[in-house]
mmCIF file of C-alpha atoms in Angstrom:
data_model
loop_
_atom_site.group_PDB
_atom_site.id
_atom_site.type_symbol
_atom_site.label_atom_id
_atom_site.label_comp_id
_atom_site.label_asym_id
_atom_site.label_seq_id
_atom_site.Cartn_x
_atom_site.Cartn_y
_atom_site.Cartn_z
ATOM 1 C CA MET U 1172 -12.261 12.257 1.248
ATOM 2 C CA ASN U 1173 -8.793 11.019 2.002
ATOM 3 C CA PRO U 1174 -6.439 13.287 3.962
ATOM 4 C CA PRO U 1175 -2.792 13.533 2.862
ATOM 5 C CA TYR U 1176 -1.687 11.370 5.777
ATOM 6 C CA THR U 1177 -3.987 8.436 4.913
ATOM 7 C CA GLN U 1178 -1.129 6.012 4.263
ATOM 8 C CA GLU U 1179 0.653 6.885 7.496
ATOM 9 C CA LEU U 1180 -2.611 6.567 9.421
ATOM 10 C CA ALA U 1181 -3.124 3.049 8.045
ATOM 11 C CA ILE U 1182 0.444 2.057 8.962
ATOM 12 C CA ILE U 1183 0.207 3.258 12.561
ATOM 13 C CA ARG U 1184 -3.280 1.791 12.976
ATOM 14 C CA ASP U 1185 -2.099 -1.658 11.851
ATOM 15 C CA TRP U 1186 0.983 -1.412 14.070
ATOM 16 C CA ILE U 1187 -1.125 -0.458 17.102
ATOM 17 C CA ASN U 1188 -3.530 -3.339 16.468
ATOM 18 C CA ASP U 1189 -0.659 -5.821 16.195
ATOM 19 C CA ARG U 1190 0.944 -4.612 19.419
ATOM 20 C CA ASP U 1191 -2.428 -4.552 21.177
ATOM 21 C CA ARG U 1192 -2.959 -8.215 20.314
ATOM 22 C CA GLN U 1193 0.470 -9.017 21.727
ATOM 23 C CA LEU U 1194 -0.379 -7.254 24.963
ATOM 24 C CA PHE U 1195 -3.677 -9.117 25.184
ATOM 25 C CA ARG U 1196 -1.783 -12.433 24.871
ATOM 26 C CA ASN U 1197 0.798 -11.271 27.450
ATOM 27 C CA GLU U 1198 3.555 -11.656 24.883
ATOM 28 C CA GLN U 1199 6.922 -10.010 25.252
ATOM 29 C CA ILE U 1200 7.160 -7.020 22.899
ATOM 30 C CA ILE U 1201 10.512 -6.536 21.203
ATOM 31 C CA ILE U 1202 10.971 -3.530 18.895
ATOM 32 C CA SER U 1203 14.004 -3.244 16.616
ATOM 33 C CA GLN U 1204 15.817 0.016 15.996
ATOM 34 C CA THR U 1205 14.481 0.056 12.428
ATOM 35 C CA GLU U 1206 10.878 -0.465 13.536
ATOM 36 C CA ARG U 1207 11.223 2.203 16.216
ATOM 37 C CA ASN U 1208 12.510 4.734 13.684
ATOM 38 C CA GLN U 1209 9.740 3.893 11.216
ATOM 39 C CA ILE U 1210 7.006 4.343 13.798
ATOM 40 C CA ILE U 1211 8.474 7.628 15.037
ATOM 41 C CA GLY U 1212 8.635 8.892 11.444
ATOM 42 C CA THR U 1213 5.028 7.844 10.872
ATOM 43 C CA ILE U 1214 3.852 9.624 14.017
ATOM 44 C CA GLN U 1215 5.700 12.772 12.927
ATOM 45 C CA ALA U 1216 4.031 12.662 9.494
ATOM 46 C CA ILE U 1217 0.556 12.347 11.053
ATOM 47 C CA ALA U 1218 1.293 15.157 13.521
ATOM 48 C CA LYS U 1219 2.286 17.436 10.650
ATOM 49 C CA GLY U 1220 -0.825 16.464 8.677
ATOM 50 C CA ILE U 1221 -3.257 17.279 11.497
ATOM 51 C CA GLN U 1222 -1.602 20.459 12.804
ATOM 52 C CA HIS U 1223 -4.426 22.700 11.550
ATOM 53 C CA GLU U 1224 -7.421 20.442 12.239
ATOM 54 C CA TYR U 1225 -6.209 18.999 15.541
ATOM 55 C CA PRO U 1226 -3.468 21.233 17.004
ATOM 56 C CA PHE U 1227 -3.819 19.646 20.454
ATOM 57 C CA TYR U 1228 -3.415 16.128 19.072
ATOM 58 C CA CYS U 1229 -0.468 17.358 17.003
ATOM 59 C CA GLN U 1230 1.381 18.453 20.132
ATOM 60 C CA GLU U 1231 0.420 15.273 21.988
ATOM 61 C CA LEU U 1232 1.730 13.051 19.203
ATOM 62 C CA LEU U 1233 5.023 14.931 19.099
ATOM 63 C CA ALA U 1234 5.351 14.336 22.839
ATOM 64 C CA ILE U 1235 4.331 10.677 22.536
ATOM 65 C CA GLN U 1236 7.009 9.904 19.954
ATOM 66 C CA ASN U 1237 9.665 10.790 22.525
ATOM 67 C CA LYS U 1238 8.142 8.700 25.317
ATOM 68 C CA LEU U 1239 6.667 5.678 23.550
ATOM 69 C CA PHE U 1240 9.761 3.472 23.453
ATOM 70 C CA CYS U 1241 12.266 2.424 26.114
ATOM 71 C CA ASN U 1242 15.222 0.060 26.117
ATOM 72 C CA SER U 1243 14.245 -3.576 26.310
ATOM 73 C CA PRO U 1244 15.428 -5.303 29.512
ATOM 74 C CA PHE U 1245 15.537 -8.616 27.633
ATOM 75 C CA VAL U 1246 17.267 -7.928 24.293
ATOM 76 C CA TYR U 1247 20.324 -5.720 24.005
ATOM 77 C CA GLY U 1248 19.936 -2.923 21.435
ATOM 78 C CA ALA U 1249 16.192 -3.469 21.138
ATOM 79 C CA TYR U 1250 13.220 -1.593 22.563
ATOM 80 C CA THR U 1251 9.863 -2.210 24.126
ATOM 81 C CA ILE U 1252 6.865 0.124 24.586
ATOM 82 C CA LYS U 1253 5.607 2.058 27.596
ATOM 83 C CA ILE U 1254 2.070 0.791 28.159
ATOM 84 C CA ALA U 1255 0.577 4.070 29.422
ATOM 85 C CA VAL U 1256 1.976 6.063 26.499
ATOM 86 C CA PHE U 1257 0.857 3.350 24.077
ATOM 87 C CA GLY U 1258 -2.669 3.743 25.459
ATOM 88 C CA GLN U 1259 -2.584 7.483 24.749
ATOM 89 C CA LEU U 1260 -1.466 6.817 21.195
ATOM 90 C CA TYR U 1261 -4.204 4.200 20.796
ATOM 91 C CA ILE U 1262 -6.975 6.657 21.741
ATOM 92 C CA ILE U 1263 -5.666 9.540 19.619
ATOM 93 C CA ILE U 1264 -5.187 7.439 16.491
ATOM 94 C CA LYS U 1265 -8.589 5.819 16.960
ATOM 95 C CA HIS U 1266 -10.262 9.229 17.075
ATOM 96 C CA ILE U 1267 -8.363 10.575 14.075
ATOM 97 C CA ASN U 1268 -9.157 7.415 12.132
ATOM 98 C CA ILE U 1269 -12.884 7.758 12.843
ATOM 99 C CA GLU U 1270 -12.945 11.493 12.130
ATOM 100 C CA PRO U 1271 -9.804 12.305 10.100
ATOM 101 C CA LEU U 1272 -10.821 15.915 9.498
ATOM 102 C CA ASN U 1273 -12.542 18.292 11.884
ATOM 103 C CA GLN U 1274 -15.903 18.899 10.212
ATOM 104 C CA ARG U 1275 -16.548 21.924 12.442
ATOM 105 C CA LEU U 1276 -14.338 23.948 10.113
ATOM 106 C CA TRP U 1277 -16.973 23.673 7.394
ATOM 107 C CA GLN U 1278 -20.187 24.184 9.314
ATOM 108 C CA ASP U 1279 -20.173 27.966 8.857
ATOM 109 C CA ILE U 1280 -18.870 27.976 5.291
ATOM 110 C CA HIS U 1281 -21.518 28.932 2.723
ATOM 111 C CA PRO U 1282 -23.068 25.710 1.314
ATOM 112 C CA SER U 1283 -22.251 26.658 -2.282
ATOM 113 C CA ILE U 1284 -18.591 27.160 -1.406
ATOM 114 C CA SER U 1285 -18.429 23.999 0.689
ATOM 115 C CA LYS U 1286 -19.922 22.017 -2.176
ATOM 116 C CA VAL U 1287 -17.134 22.912 -4.614
ATOM 117 C CA SER U 1288 -14.181 23.173 -2.218
ATOM 118 C CA LYS U 1289 -14.590 20.793 0.717
ATOM 119 C CA ASP U 1290 -13.674 17.519 -0.996
ATOM 120 C CA LEU U 1291 -10.698 19.084 -2.770
ATOM 121 C CA PHE U 1292 -9.450 20.606 0.478
ATOM 122 C CA CYS U 1293 -9.905 17.423 2.489
ATOM 123 C CA ASP U 1294 -8.027 15.449 -0.163
ATOM 124 C CA GLY U 1295 -5.086 17.833 0.144
ATOM 125 C CA HIS U 1296 -5.640 19.767 -3.114
ATOM 126 C CA PHE U 1297 -5.393 23.133 -1.397
ATOM 127 C CA PRO U 1298 -4.736 25.457 -4.386
ATOM 128 C CA ALA U 1299 -7.541 23.802 -6.370
ATOM 129 C CA ALA U 1300 -9.932 24.120 -3.427
ATOM 130 C CA ALA U 1301 -9.162 27.826 -3.045
ATOM 131 C CA GLU U 1302 -9.493 28.463 -6.771
ATOM 132 C CA ALA U 1303 -12.820 26.618 -6.911
ATOM 133 C CA ALA U 1304 -14.201 28.805 -4.126
ATOM 134 C CA ILE U 1305 -13.317 32.045 -5.896
ATOM 135 C CA LYS U 1306 -14.674 30.739 -9.200
ATOM 136 C CA GLU U 1307 -17.958 29.873 -7.507
ATOM 137 C CA VAL U 1308 -18.332 33.478 -6.355
ATOM 138 C CA GLU U 1309 -17.795 34.661 -9.926
ATOM 139 C CA SER U 1310 -20.354 32.134 -11.184
ATOM 140 C CA GLN U 1311 -22.900 33.498 -8.701
ATOM 141 C CA MET U 1312 -22.197 37.072 -9.796
ATOM 142 C CA ARG U 1313 -22.713 36.088 -13.425
ATOM 143 C CA ALA U 1314 -25.980 34.379 -12.535
ATOM 144 C CA PHE U 1315 -27.173 37.567 -10.793
ATOM 145 C CA HIS U 1316 -26.052 39.716 -13.721
ATOM 146 C CA LYS U 1317 -28.134 37.571 -16.061
ATOM 147 C CA GLN U 1318 -31.090 37.773 -13.663
ATOM 148 C CA PHE U 1319 -30.964 41.535 -13.101
ATOM 149 C CA LYS U 1320 -29.783 42.613 -16.564
ATOM 150 C CA PRO U 1321 -31.095 39.863 -18.863
ATOM 151 C CA THR U 1322 -30.609 41.835 -22.078
ATOM 152 C CA ALA U 1323 -27.124 43.177 -21.303
ATOM 153 C CA VAL U 1324 -23.929 41.581 -22.559
ATOM 154 C CA PRO U 1325 -22.061 40.227 -19.500
ATOM 155 C CA PRO U 1326 -18.556 41.585 -18.916
ATOM 156 C CA LYS U 1327 -15.747 39.215 -19.861
ATOM 157 C CA ASP U 1328 -13.643 39.638 -16.720
ATOM 158 C CA ALA U 1329 -14.595 39.490 -13.057
ATOM 159 C CA ILE U 1330 -13.399 43.004 -12.176
ATOM 160 C CA SER U 1331 -15.668 44.554 -14.809
ATOM 161 C CA LEU U 1332 -18.508 42.351 -13.610
ATOM 162 C CA ILE U 1333 -18.028 43.627 -10.057
ATOM 163 C CA GLY U 1334 -18.119 47.202 -11.325
ATOM 164 C CA VAL U 1335 -21.413 46.652 -13.112
ATOM 165 C CA LEU U 1336 -23.096 44.611 -10.410
ATOM 166 C CA LEU U 1337 -21.916 46.147 -7.116
ATOM 167 C CA SER U 1338 -21.359 49.826 -7.881
ATOM 168 C CA GLU U 1339 -23.472 52.431 -6.113
ATOM 169 C CA ASN U 1340 -25.847 52.713 -9.076
ATOM 170 C CA GLY U 1341 -25.655 49.023 -9.943
ATOM 171 C CA PRO U 1342 -28.606 46.632 -10.105
ATOM 172 C CA TYR U 1343 -27.754 44.852 -6.873
ATOM 173 C CA ALA U 1344 -28.544 46.276 -3.429
ATOM 174 C CA LEU U 1345 -26.272 45.362 -0.538
ATOM 175 C CA CYS U 1346 -28.094 47.505 2.037
ATOM 176 C CA ASP U 1347 -31.363 49.397 2.378
ATOM 177 C CA SER U 1348 -30.207 52.860 3.412
ATOM 178 C CA LEU U 1349 -28.542 55.573 1.329
ATOM 179 C CA ASP U 1350 -26.892 57.325 4.281
ATOM 180 C CA ILE U 1351 -23.129 57.826 4.517
ATOM 181 C CA SER U 1352 -22.589 54.630 6.549
ATOM 182 C CA SER U 1353 -24.410 52.537 3.982
ATOM 183 C CA LYS U 1354 -22.487 54.140 1.135
ATOM 184 C CA ASN U 1355 -19.231 53.430 2.926
ATOM 185 C CA TYR U 1356 -20.329 49.842 3.489
ATOM 186 C CA ARG U 1357 -21.076 49.370 -0.203
ATOM 187 C CA LYS U 1358 -17.764 50.967 -1.126
ATOM 188 C CA GLY U 1359 -15.915 48.665 1.281
ATOM 189 C CA ILE U 1360 -17.652 45.554 -0.031
ATOM 190 C CA HIS U 1361 -16.885 46.635 -3.582
ATOM 191 C CA GLN U 1362 -13.206 46.948 -2.649
ATOM 192 C CA ILE U 1363 -13.197 43.539 -0.947
ATOM 193 C CA PHE U 1364 -14.548 41.910 -4.101
ATOM 194 C CA GLU U 1365 -12.143 43.762 -6.392
ATOM 195 C CA GLY U 1366 -9.162 43.070 -4.168
ATOM 196 C CA THR U 1367 -9.995 39.390 -3.833
ATOM 197 C CA PHE U 1368 -10.334 38.814 -7.546
ATOM 198 C CA SER U 1369 -7.262 40.892 -8.366
ATOM 199 C CA ALA U 1370 -5.152 38.929 -5.884
ATOM 200 C CA TYR U 1371 -6.466 35.387 -6.126
ATOM 201 C CA ARG U 1372 -8.257 34.823 -9.414
ATOM 202 C CA ASN U 1373 -5.882 33.516 -12.044
ATOM 203 C CA PRO U 1374 -6.788 35.620 -15.100
ATOM 204 C CA ASN U 1375 -5.523 33.029 -17.574
ATOM 205 C CA MET U 1376 -7.248 30.152 -15.774
ATOM 206 C CA HIS U 1377 -4.404 27.839 -16.786
ATOM 207 C CA GLN U 1378 -3.232 26.963 -13.302
ATOM 208 C CA ASN U 1379 -4.151 27.392 -9.675
ATOM 209 C CA LEU U 1380 -2.296 29.956 -7.622
ATOM 210 C CA PRO U 1381 -0.042 28.144 -5.128
ATOM 211 C CA CYS U 1382 -1.025 28.262 -1.472
ATOM 212 C CA SER U 1383 -0.576 26.369 1.769
ATOM 213 C CA GLN U 1384 -3.339 24.622 3.703
ATOM 214 C CA ARG U 1385 -3.793 27.669 5.931
ATOM 215 C CA GLU U 1386 -3.824 30.087 2.986
ATOM 216 C CA ALA U 1387 -6.326 27.919 1.117
ATOM 217 C CA PHE U 1388 -8.768 27.893 4.006
ATOM 218 C CA GLU U 1389 -8.382 31.658 4.435
ATOM 219 C CA ARG U 1390 -9.326 32.146 0.771
ATOM 220 C CA ILE U 1391 -12.222 29.709 1.108
ATOM 221 C CA THR U 1392 -13.462 31.604 4.167
ATOM 222 C CA LEU U 1393 -13.182 34.880 2.251
ATOM 223 C CA ALA U 1394 -15.113 33.393 -0.663
ATOM 224 C CA SER U 1395 -17.765 32.199 1.806
ATOM 225 C CA LEU U 1396 -18.121 35.728 3.186
ATOM 226 C CA MET U 1397 -18.504 37.100 -0.331
ATOM 227 C CA MET U 1398 -21.085 34.460 -1.209
ATOM 228 C CA TYR U 1399 -23.151 35.254 1.895
ATOM 229 C CA ILE U 1400 -23.013 38.938 0.961
ATOM 230 C CA LEU U 1401 -24.275 38.135 -2.530
ATOM 231 C CA THR U 1402 -27.034 35.746 -1.506
ATOM 232 C CA GLU U 1403 -28.336 38.042 1.236
ATOM 233 C CA GLY U 1404 -28.636 41.056 -1.072
ATOM 234 C CA ARG U 1405 -31.429 41.878 -3.477
ATOM 235 C CA ALA U 1406 -32.184 43.670 -6.709
ATOM 236 C CA ASN U 1407 -32.434 47.443 -6.646
ATOM 237 C CA GLN U 1408 -36.007 48.625 -7.060
#
């Protein structure tokens, strides 16, 4: 799994290692205007890439870019680095390099959804990751339809499948009771499924619906909720 900022992370890591070796040898560090601008741009790109996984580090990196360099006392028009700020950058980049994506985000996602979406999401393919999650829910519904109604012809579209499988008289039980609260719960779940597939499932399946990183994870989380609802239910007796 390579995050979108992999190239920038490699650049800043190599730059930090080079400067660290210079400091270890007590060498004078001279930074040109071009190098300074390149490093600042690289830090900005990483900060943007981690803003959802590591919001604290994002803010720290944006602050570091403004404090990392100072005018060199030895070469006019050149720069050197502030050692304390360089140390902060060293630690942050080292952590991000070891764990480029916060795995905690996925610990509560349903395993079936994580299996089809996690790698796509972590590689930056956000629309594909979201689409895969919704498709996995439909695949599970079709598997249950075949299990509970083995002789019936499965509906062609997801909305019809939801109607057959999750309606009040359908073959799949979402709750044990038939009281008004349970009926309202079933009705609400039915609406969640219908609304999700109406909004996010591309009916032509020719392309993924566009979405940002945040929107993709919201859809993945919604698909996870739906999958937990499906896998925790049972057949009507």
